[in-house]
Every structure is written in C-alpha cells, then in structure tokens.
C-alpha cells in the first residue's frame, strides 16, 4: 500500500484510519465527465481521505467487463488526473472488479474507489490502543434514508 510519501510500512498500520470502498455506476448514455474529481481531489488535499485505488470499468451489453484507464476517459475541463491515475495500492483485485461489474447494468461504466478515512485515523488508533476492535460497520444509502422518511410520513 502506498501513500503520498511512498510505501506504508507495518508500524504505520497502527495509525491507519478505516478503509472504505464504493462502486459508482454511470448511465449507459453518458461517459464519466470528471466533474466529481475536483471534489475528490479537495478531500485528498484537505487530509480527509487518501485514495488507495480508483478503477474504471465498462460493462458491455453482452456482460463482458473491460478496464478503462482514467487517461482514456476523455475528461473535460483540463482535470489533472495524475493523482488518480497513480492510485493503485493493489487492494482491488480481478475478483473485486468482477464482483463490482456484476452489479453494473449492461452498457454502463463504473468506478471502484477504495479510500482511507484519514479524518478518523486518530480516533481509530486510540480505540485500537485501548484494546477495542471494530465488530460491525455499515453505511445507509441516501435512497434508504429517503424511503424510511417517506414511510414515516405515510404512517403519520
């Protein structure tokens, strides 16, 4: 695994924050335009996250998957993709890409982002030093929150 200073050595793992991933699907009729990359870059520049892997894939209509280099996306606006093109820690392996591709709709492209939550690293390290361990975590998608709120409104 690498960070902006080079390889992460074992004793640095004591200070590592939680690592998350997400898979984003882009509609079949639109290629990724890179409009979110400046916001992702701001998160990195402000020390909130560290991008470990960013992989782009395309799922053809026959279901086959193909990797897409970020340089080949044809992003508009003169976006510097150097940070993202070099984000390859090795955590995303071919089976991860296949699993992510399985949830993409045929004809769509997607991005797999693996990132460390730097903002939470001191908190996580303090918990580990105190003997605590993470036993569960999760994320509630916005659609799930909206559905729950709609259900509450319907019942009131």
Coordinates of N, CA and C in Angstrom, one line a residue:
X1 N 0.8 -1.2 0.0 CA 0.0 0.0 0.0 C 0.9 1.2 0.0
X2 N 0.5 2.3 -0.7 CA 1.3 3.5 -0.8 C 0.5 4.7 -0.3
X3 N 1.2 5.7 0.1 CA 0.6 7.0 0.4 C 1.5 8.0 -0.3
X4 N 1.2 9.2 -0.2 CA 1.9 10.3 -0.9 C 3.4 10.3 -0.5
X5 N 3.7 9.7 0.6 CA 5.2 9.7 1.0 C 5.9 8.4 0.5
X6 N 5.1 7.5 -0.1 CA 5.8 6.2 -0.5 C 5.1 5.0 0.2
X7 N 5.8 3.9 0.3 CA 5.2 2.7 0.8 C 4.8 2.9 2.3
X8 N 3.7 2.3 2.7 CA 3.3 2.3 4.1 C 4.0 1.1 4.7
X9 N 4.8 1.3 5.8 CA 5.4 0.3 6.5 C 4.6 -0.2 7.6
X10 N 4.9 -1.4 8.1 CA 4.0 -2.1 9.1 C 3.7 -1.3 10.3
X11 N 4.7 -0.6 10.9 CA 4.3 0.2 12.1 C 3.4 1.4 11.8
X12 N 3.3 1.8 10.6 CA 2.3 2.8 10.2 C 0.9 2.3 10.3
X13 N 0.7 1.0 10.3 CA -0.7 0.5 10.3 C -1.4 0.8 11.6
X14 N -0.6 1.1 12.7 CA -1.2 1.5 13.9 C -2.0 2.8 13.8
X15 N -1.7 3.6 12.8 CA -2.3 4.9 12.7 C -3.2 5.0 11.5
X16 N -3.5 3.9 10.9 CA -4.4 3.8 9.7 C -5.9 4.0 10.1
X17 N -6.5 4.8 9.3 CA -8.0 5.0 9.5 C -8.8 4.0 8.8
X18 N -10.1 4.0 9.1 CA -10.9 3.0 8.4 C -10.8 3.1 6.9
X19 N -10.9 2.0 6.3 CA -10.8 1.9 4.8 C -12.1 1.5 4.2
X20 N -12.7 2.3 3.3 CA -14.0 2.0 2.7 C -13.8 1.9 1.2
X21 N -14.9 1.4 0.6 CA -14.9 1.4 -0.8 C -16.3 1.8 -1.3
X22 N -16.4 2.2 -2.5 CA -17.7 2.4 -3.1 C -17.6 2.1 -4.6
X23 N -18.8 1.7 -5.2 CA -18.9 1.5 -6.6 C -19.9 2.4 -7.1
X24 N -19.6 3.2 -8.1 CA -20.5 4.2 -8.7 C -20.8 3.7 -10.1
X25 N -22.0 3.8 -10.5 CA -22.4 3.4 -11.9 C -22.8 4.7 -12.6
X26 N -22.2 4.8 -13.9 CA -22.5 5.9 -14.7 C -23.5 5.4 -15.8
X27 N -24.5 6.3 -16.1 CA -25.5 5.8 -17.1 C -24.9 5.4 -18.4
X28 N -25.6 4.5 -19.1 CA -25.2 3.9 -20.4 C -25.0 5.0 -21.4
X29 N -25.8 6.0 -21.3 CA -25.8 7.1 -22.4 C -24.8 8.2 -22.1
X30 N -24.1 8.1 -21.0 CA -23.1 9.2 -20.6 C -21.8 8.6 -20.1
X31 N -20.7 9.0 -20.6 CA -19.4 8.6 -20.1 C -19.1 9.5 -18.8
X32 N -18.3 9.0 -17.9 CA -17.9 9.9 -16.8 C -17.3 11.1 -17.3
X33 N -17.6 12.3 -16.8 CA -17.1 13.5 -17.3 C -16.0 14.1 -16.4
X34 N -15.8 13.5 -15.3 CA -14.8 14.0 -14.3 C -15.2 15.2 -13.5
X35 N -16.5 15.5 -13.5 CA -16.9 16.7 -12.7 C -16.8 16.5 -11.2
X36 N -16.8 15.2 -10.7 CA -16.6 14.9 -9.3 C -15.2 14.9 -8.9
X37 N -14.3 14.7 -9.8 CA -12.9 14.6 -9.4 C -12.3 15.8 -8.7
X38 N -12.6 17.0 -9.0 CA -12.1 18.1 -8.2 C -12.5 18.0 -6.7
X39 N -13.8 17.6 -6.5 CA -14.2 17.4 -5.1 C -13.4 16.3 -4.4
X40 N -13.2 15.2 -5.1 CA -12.4 14.1 -4.6 C -11.0 14.6 -4.3
X41 N -10.4 15.4 -5.2 CA -9.1 16.0 -5.0 C -9.1 16.9 -3.8
X42 N -10.1 17.7 -3.6 CA -10.2 18.5 -2.4 C -10.2 17.7 -1.1
X43 N -10.9 16.5 -1.1 CA -10.9 15.7 0.1 C -9.5 15.2 0.4
X44 N -8.7 14.8 -0.7 CA -7.4 14.4 -0.5 C -6.5 15.5 0.0
X45 N -6.6 16.7 -0.7 CA -5.7 17.8 -0.4 C -6.0 18.3 1.1
X46 N -7.2 18.2 1.6 CA -7.5 18.6 2.9 C -7.3 17.6 4.0
X47 N -6.7 16.4 3.6 CA -6.4 15.4 4.5 C -7.5 14.6 5.1
X48 N -8.7 14.6 4.4 CA -9.9 13.9 4.9 C -9.8 12.5 4.5
X49 N -9.4 12.2 3.2 CA -9.2 10.8 2.8 C -7.9 10.7 2.0
X50 N -7.5 9.4 1.8 CA -6.4 9.1 1.0 C -6.9 8.1 0.0
X51 N -6.8 8.4 -1.3 CA -7.3 7.4 -2.3 C -6.3 6.3 -2.5
X52 N -6.7 5.1 -2.3 CA -5.9 3.9 -2.4 C -6.0 3.3 -3.7
X53 N -7.2 3.2 -4.3 CA -7.4 2.6 -5.6 C -8.6 3.4 -6.2
X54 N -8.4 3.6 -7.5 CA -9.5 4.1 -8.3 C -9.5 3.4 -9.7
X55 N -10.5 2.6 -9.9 CA -10.5 1.7 -11.1 C -11.8 2.0 -11.8
X56 N -11.7 2.2 -13.1 CA -12.8 2.4 -14.0 C -13.0 1.2 -14.9
X57 N -14.3 0.8 -15.0 CA -14.6 -0.4 -15.8 C -15.8 0.0 -16.7
X58 N -16.0 -0.8 -17.7 CA -17.1 -0.7 -18.6 C -17.7 -2.1 -18.8
X59 N -19.1 -2.2 -18.6 CA -19.7 -3.5 -18.8 C -20.5 -3.4 -20.1
X60 N -20.0 -4.2 -21.1 CA -20.6 -4.2 -22.4 C -22.0 -4.8 -22.3
X61 N -22.8 -4.7 -23.4 CA -24.1 -5.2 -23.4 C -24.2 -6.7 -23.3
X62 N -23.1 -7.4 -23.7 CA -23.0 -8.8 -23.6 C -22.6 -9.3 -22.2
X63 N -22.3 -8.3 -21.3 CA -21.9 -8.6 -19.9 C -20.5 -8.7 -19.7
X64 N -19.6 -8.6 -20.7 CA -18.2 -8.6 -20.5 C -17.7 -7.3 -19.9
X65 N -16.6 -7.4 -19.2 CA -16.0 -6.3 -18.5 C -14.7 -5.9 -19.1
X66 N -14.5 -4.6 -19.2 CA -13.2 -4.1 -19.7 C -12.7 -2.9 -18.8
X67 N -11.5 -3.0 -18.4 CA -10.9 -1.8 -17.6 C -10.8 -0.6 -18.5
X68 N -10.9 0.5 -17.9 CA -10.7 1.8 -18.6 C -9.7 2.6 -17.9
X69 N -8.6 3.0 -18.5 CA -7.6 3.9 -17.9 C -8.2 5.2 -17.8
X70 N -8.0 5.9 -16.7 CA -8.5 7.2 -16.5 C -8.1 8.2 -17.5
X71 N -6.9 8.0 -18.1 CA -6.4 8.9 -19.1 C -7.2 8.7 -20.4
X72 N -7.9 7.5 -20.6 CA -8.7 7.3 -21.8 C -10.1 7.7 -21.7
X73 N -10.5 8.3 -20.6 CA -11.9 8.7 -20.4 C -12.3 9.9 -21.2
X74 N -11.3 10.7 -21.6 CA -11.6 11.9 -22.3 C -12.3 12.9 -21.4
X75 N -11.8 13.1 -20.2 CA -12.4 14.0 -19.3 C -12.2 15.5 -19.8
X76 N -13.2 16.3 -19.5 CA -13.2 17.7 -20.0 C -12.7 18.6 -18.8
X77 N -12.4 19.8 -19.2 CA -12.0 20.8 -18.2 C -10.6 20.8 -17.8
X78 N -9.7 20.1 -18.5 CA -8.3 20.1 -18.1 C -8.0 19.6 -16.7
X79 N -8.7 18.6 -16.3 CA -8.6 18.0 -14.9 C -7.3 17.2 -14.9
X80 N -6.4 17.5 -13.8 CA -5.2 16.8 -13.6 C -5.5 15.4 -13.0
X81 N -5.4 14.4 -13.7 CA -5.7 13.0 -13.2 C -4.6 12.3 -12.7
X82 N -3.4 12.9 -12.6 CA -2.2 12.2 -12.1 C -2.4 11.5 -10.8
X83 N -2.9 12.2 -9.8 CA -3.1 11.5 -8.5 C -4.0 10.3 -8.7
X84 N -5.0 10.4 -9.5 CA -6.0 9.2 -9.6 C -5.4 8.1 -10.5
X85 N -4.7 8.5 -11.5 CA -4.1 7.5 -12.4 C -3.0 6.7 -11.6
X86 N -2.4 7.2 -10.6 CA -1.4 6.5 -9.9 C -2.0 5.8 -8.6
X87 N -3.3 5.9 -8.4 CA -3.9 5.3 -7.2 C -4.1 3.8 -7.5
X88 N -3.2 3.0 -7.1 CA -3.3 1.6 -7.3 C -2.5 0.9 -6.2
X89 N -3.1 0.7 -5.0 CA -2.5 0.0 -3.9 C -2.4 -1.5 -4.1
X90 N -3.2 -2.0 -5.0 CA -3.3 -3.5 -5.1 C -4.4 -4.1 -4.3
X91 N -5.1 -3.3 -3.5 CA -6.2 -3.9 -2.8 C -7.4 -4.4 -3.6
X92 N -7.6 -3.7 -4.8 CA -8.6 -4.1 -5.7 C -8.0 -5.2 -6.6
X93 N -8.6 -6.4 -6.6 CA -8.0 -7.5 -7.4 C -9.1 -7.8 -8.5
X94 N -8.7 -8.7 -9.4 CA -9.6 -9.0 -10.5 C -11.0 -9.5 -10.0
X95 N -11.1 -10.3 -8.9 CA -12.4 -10.8 -8.5 C -13.2 -9.6 -7.9
X96 N -12.6 -8.6 -7.3 CA -13.3 -7.4 -6.9 C -13.9 -6.7 -8.1
X97 N -13.1 -6.6 -9.1 CA -13.6 -5.9 -10.3 C -14.8 -6.7 -10.9
X98 N -14.7 -8.0 -10.9 CA -15.8 -8.9 -11.4 C -17.1 -8.7 -10.6
X99 N -16.9 -8.7 -9.3 CA -18.0 -8.5 -8.3 C -18.7 -7.2 -8.5
X100 N -17.9 -6.1 -8.7 CA -18.4 -4.8 -8.9 C -19.1 -4.8 -10.3
X101 N -18.5 -5.4 -11.3 CA -19.1 -5.4 -12.6 C -20.4 -6.2 -12.6
X102 N -20.6 -7.1 -11.7 CA -21.8 -7.9 -11.7 C -23.0 -7.0 -11.3
X103 N -22.8 -6.0 -10.6 CA -23.9 -5.1 -10.2 C -24.2 -4.0 -11.1
X104 N -23.3 -3.8 -12.1 CA -23.5 -2.7 -13.1 C -24.5 -3.2 -14.1
X105 N -25.3 -2.3 -14.6 CA -26.2 -2.6 -15.7 C -25.4 -2.8 -17.0
X106 N -25.8 -3.7 -17.9 CA -25.1 -3.8 -19.2 C -25.1 -2.5 -19.9
X107 N -24.0 -2.1 -20.5 CA -23.8 -0.9 -21.3 C -23.4 0.3 -20.4
X108 N -23.3 0.1 -19.1 CA -22.9 1.2 -18.2 C -21.4 1.1 -17.9
X109 N -20.8 2.2 -17.4 CA -19.5 2.1 -16.9 C -19.6 2.4 -15.4
X110 N -18.5 2.1 -14.7 CA -18.5 2.3 -13.3 C -17.1 2.6 -12.8
X111 N -17.0 3.1 -11.6 CA -15.8 3.4 -10.9 C -15.8 2.7 -9.5
X112 N -14.7 2.1 -9.2 CA -14.4 1.5 -7.9 C -13.4 2.4 -7.2
X113 N -13.8 2.9 -6.0 CA -13.0 3.8 -5.3 C -12.7 3.1 -3.9
X114 N -11.4 2.9 -3.6 CA -11.1 2.5 -2.2 C -10.3 3.6 -1.6
X115 N -10.7 4.0 -0.4 CA -10.1 5.1 0.3 C -10.0 4.9 1.8
X116 N -8.9 5.6 2.3 CA -8.8 5.6 3.8 C -9.4 6.8 4.3
X117 N -10.1 6.7 5.4 CA -10.7 7.9 6.1 C -9.7 8.4 7.0
X118 N -8.8 9.3 6.5 CA -7.8 9.9 7.3 C -8.3 10.7 8.5
X119 N -9.5 11.3 8.4 CA -10.1 12.1 9.5 C -10.4 11.2 10.7
X120 N -10.6 9.9 10.5 CA -10.9 9.0 11.6 C -9.7 8.3 12.1
X121 N -8.6 8.4 11.5 CA -7.4 7.7 11.9 C -7.0 7.9 13.4
X122 N -6.9 9.1 13.9 CA -6.6 9.3 15.3 C -7.6 8.6 16.3
X123 N -8.9 8.7 15.9 CA -9.9 8.1 16.7 C -9.8 6.6 16.7
X124 N -9.6 6.0 15.5 CA -9.4 4.5 15.3 C -8.2 4.1 16.1
X125 N -7.1 4.8 15.9 CA -5.8 4.4 16.6 C -6.0 4.4 18.1
X126 N -6.7 5.4 18.6 CA -6.9 5.4 20.1 C -7.8 4.3 20.6
X127 N -8.8 3.9 19.8 CA -9.6 2.8 20.1 C -8.7 1.5 20.1
X128 N -7.9 1.3 19.1 CA -7.1 0.1 19.0 C -6.1 0.0 20.2
X129 N -5.5 1.2 20.5 CA -4.6 1.2 21.6 C -5.3 0.8 22.9
X130 N -6.5 1.1 23.0 CA -7.3 0.8 24.2 C -7.9 -0.6 24.2
X131 N -7.5 -1.4 23.1 CA -7.9 -2.8 23.0 C -9.2 -3.0 22.3
X132 N -9.9 -1.9 21.8 CA -11.1 -2.1 21.1 C -10.9 -2.6 19.7
X133 N -11.9 -3.2 19.2 CA -11.8 -3.6 17.8 C -13.2 -3.4 17.1
X134 N -13.2 -3.1 15.9 CA -14.4 -2.9 15.1 C -15.1 -4.2 14.9
X135 N -16.3 -4.3 15.2 CA -17.0 -5.6 15.1 C -18.2 -5.5 14.1
X136 N -18.5 -4.3 13.7 CA -19.5 -4.1 12.6 C -19.4 -2.7 12.1
X137 N -19.8 -2.5 10.9 CA -19.9 -1.1 10.3 C -20.8 -1.2 9.1
X138 N -21.2 -0.1 8.6 CA -22.1 -0.1 7.5 C -22.4 1.3 7.1
X139 N -23.1 1.4 6.0 CA -23.5 2.7 5.5 C -24.9 2.7 5.0
X140 N -25.7 3.7 5.3 CA -27.1 3.7 4.9 C -27.1 4.6 3.6
X141 N -27.5 4.0 2.5 CA -27.5 4.8 1.3 C -28.6 5.9 1.4
X142 N -28.4 7.0 0.7 CA -29.4 8.1 0.8 C -30.8 7.6 0.4
X143 N -30.9 6.7 -0.6 CA -32.2 6.2 -1.0 C -32.9 5.5 0.1
X144 N -32.1 4.8 1.0 CA -32.7 4.1 2.1 C -33.2 5.1 3.1
X145 N -32.5 6.1 3.4 CA -33.0 7.2 4.3 C -34.2 7.8 3.8
X146 N -34.2 8.2 2.5 CA -35.4 8.8 1.9 C -36.6 7.9 2.0
X147 N -36.4 6.6 1.7 CA -37.5 5.6 1.8 C -38.1 5.5 3.3
X148 N -37.2 5.5 4.2 CA -37.6 5.4 5.6 C -38.4 6.7 6.0
X149 N -37.9 7.8 5.6 CA -38.6 9.1 5.9 C -40.0 9.1 5.3
X150 N -40.0 8.7 4.0 CA -41.3 8.6 3.3 C -42.3 7.7 4.0
X151 N -41.8 6.5 4.5 CA -42.6 5.6 5.3 C -43.1 6.2 6.5
X152 N -42.2 6.9 7.2 CA -42.7 7.6 8.5 C -43.8 8.6 8.2
X153 N -43.6 9.4 7.1 CA -44.6 10.4 6.8 C -45.9 9.8 6.4
X154 N -45.9 8.6 5.7 CA -47.1 7.9 5.3 C -47.8 7.4 6.5
X155 N -47.1 7.0 7.6 CA -47.7 6.4 8.8 C -48.2 7.5 9.7
X156 N -47.9 8.7 9.5 CA -48.3 9.8 10.4 C -49.5 10.6 9.9

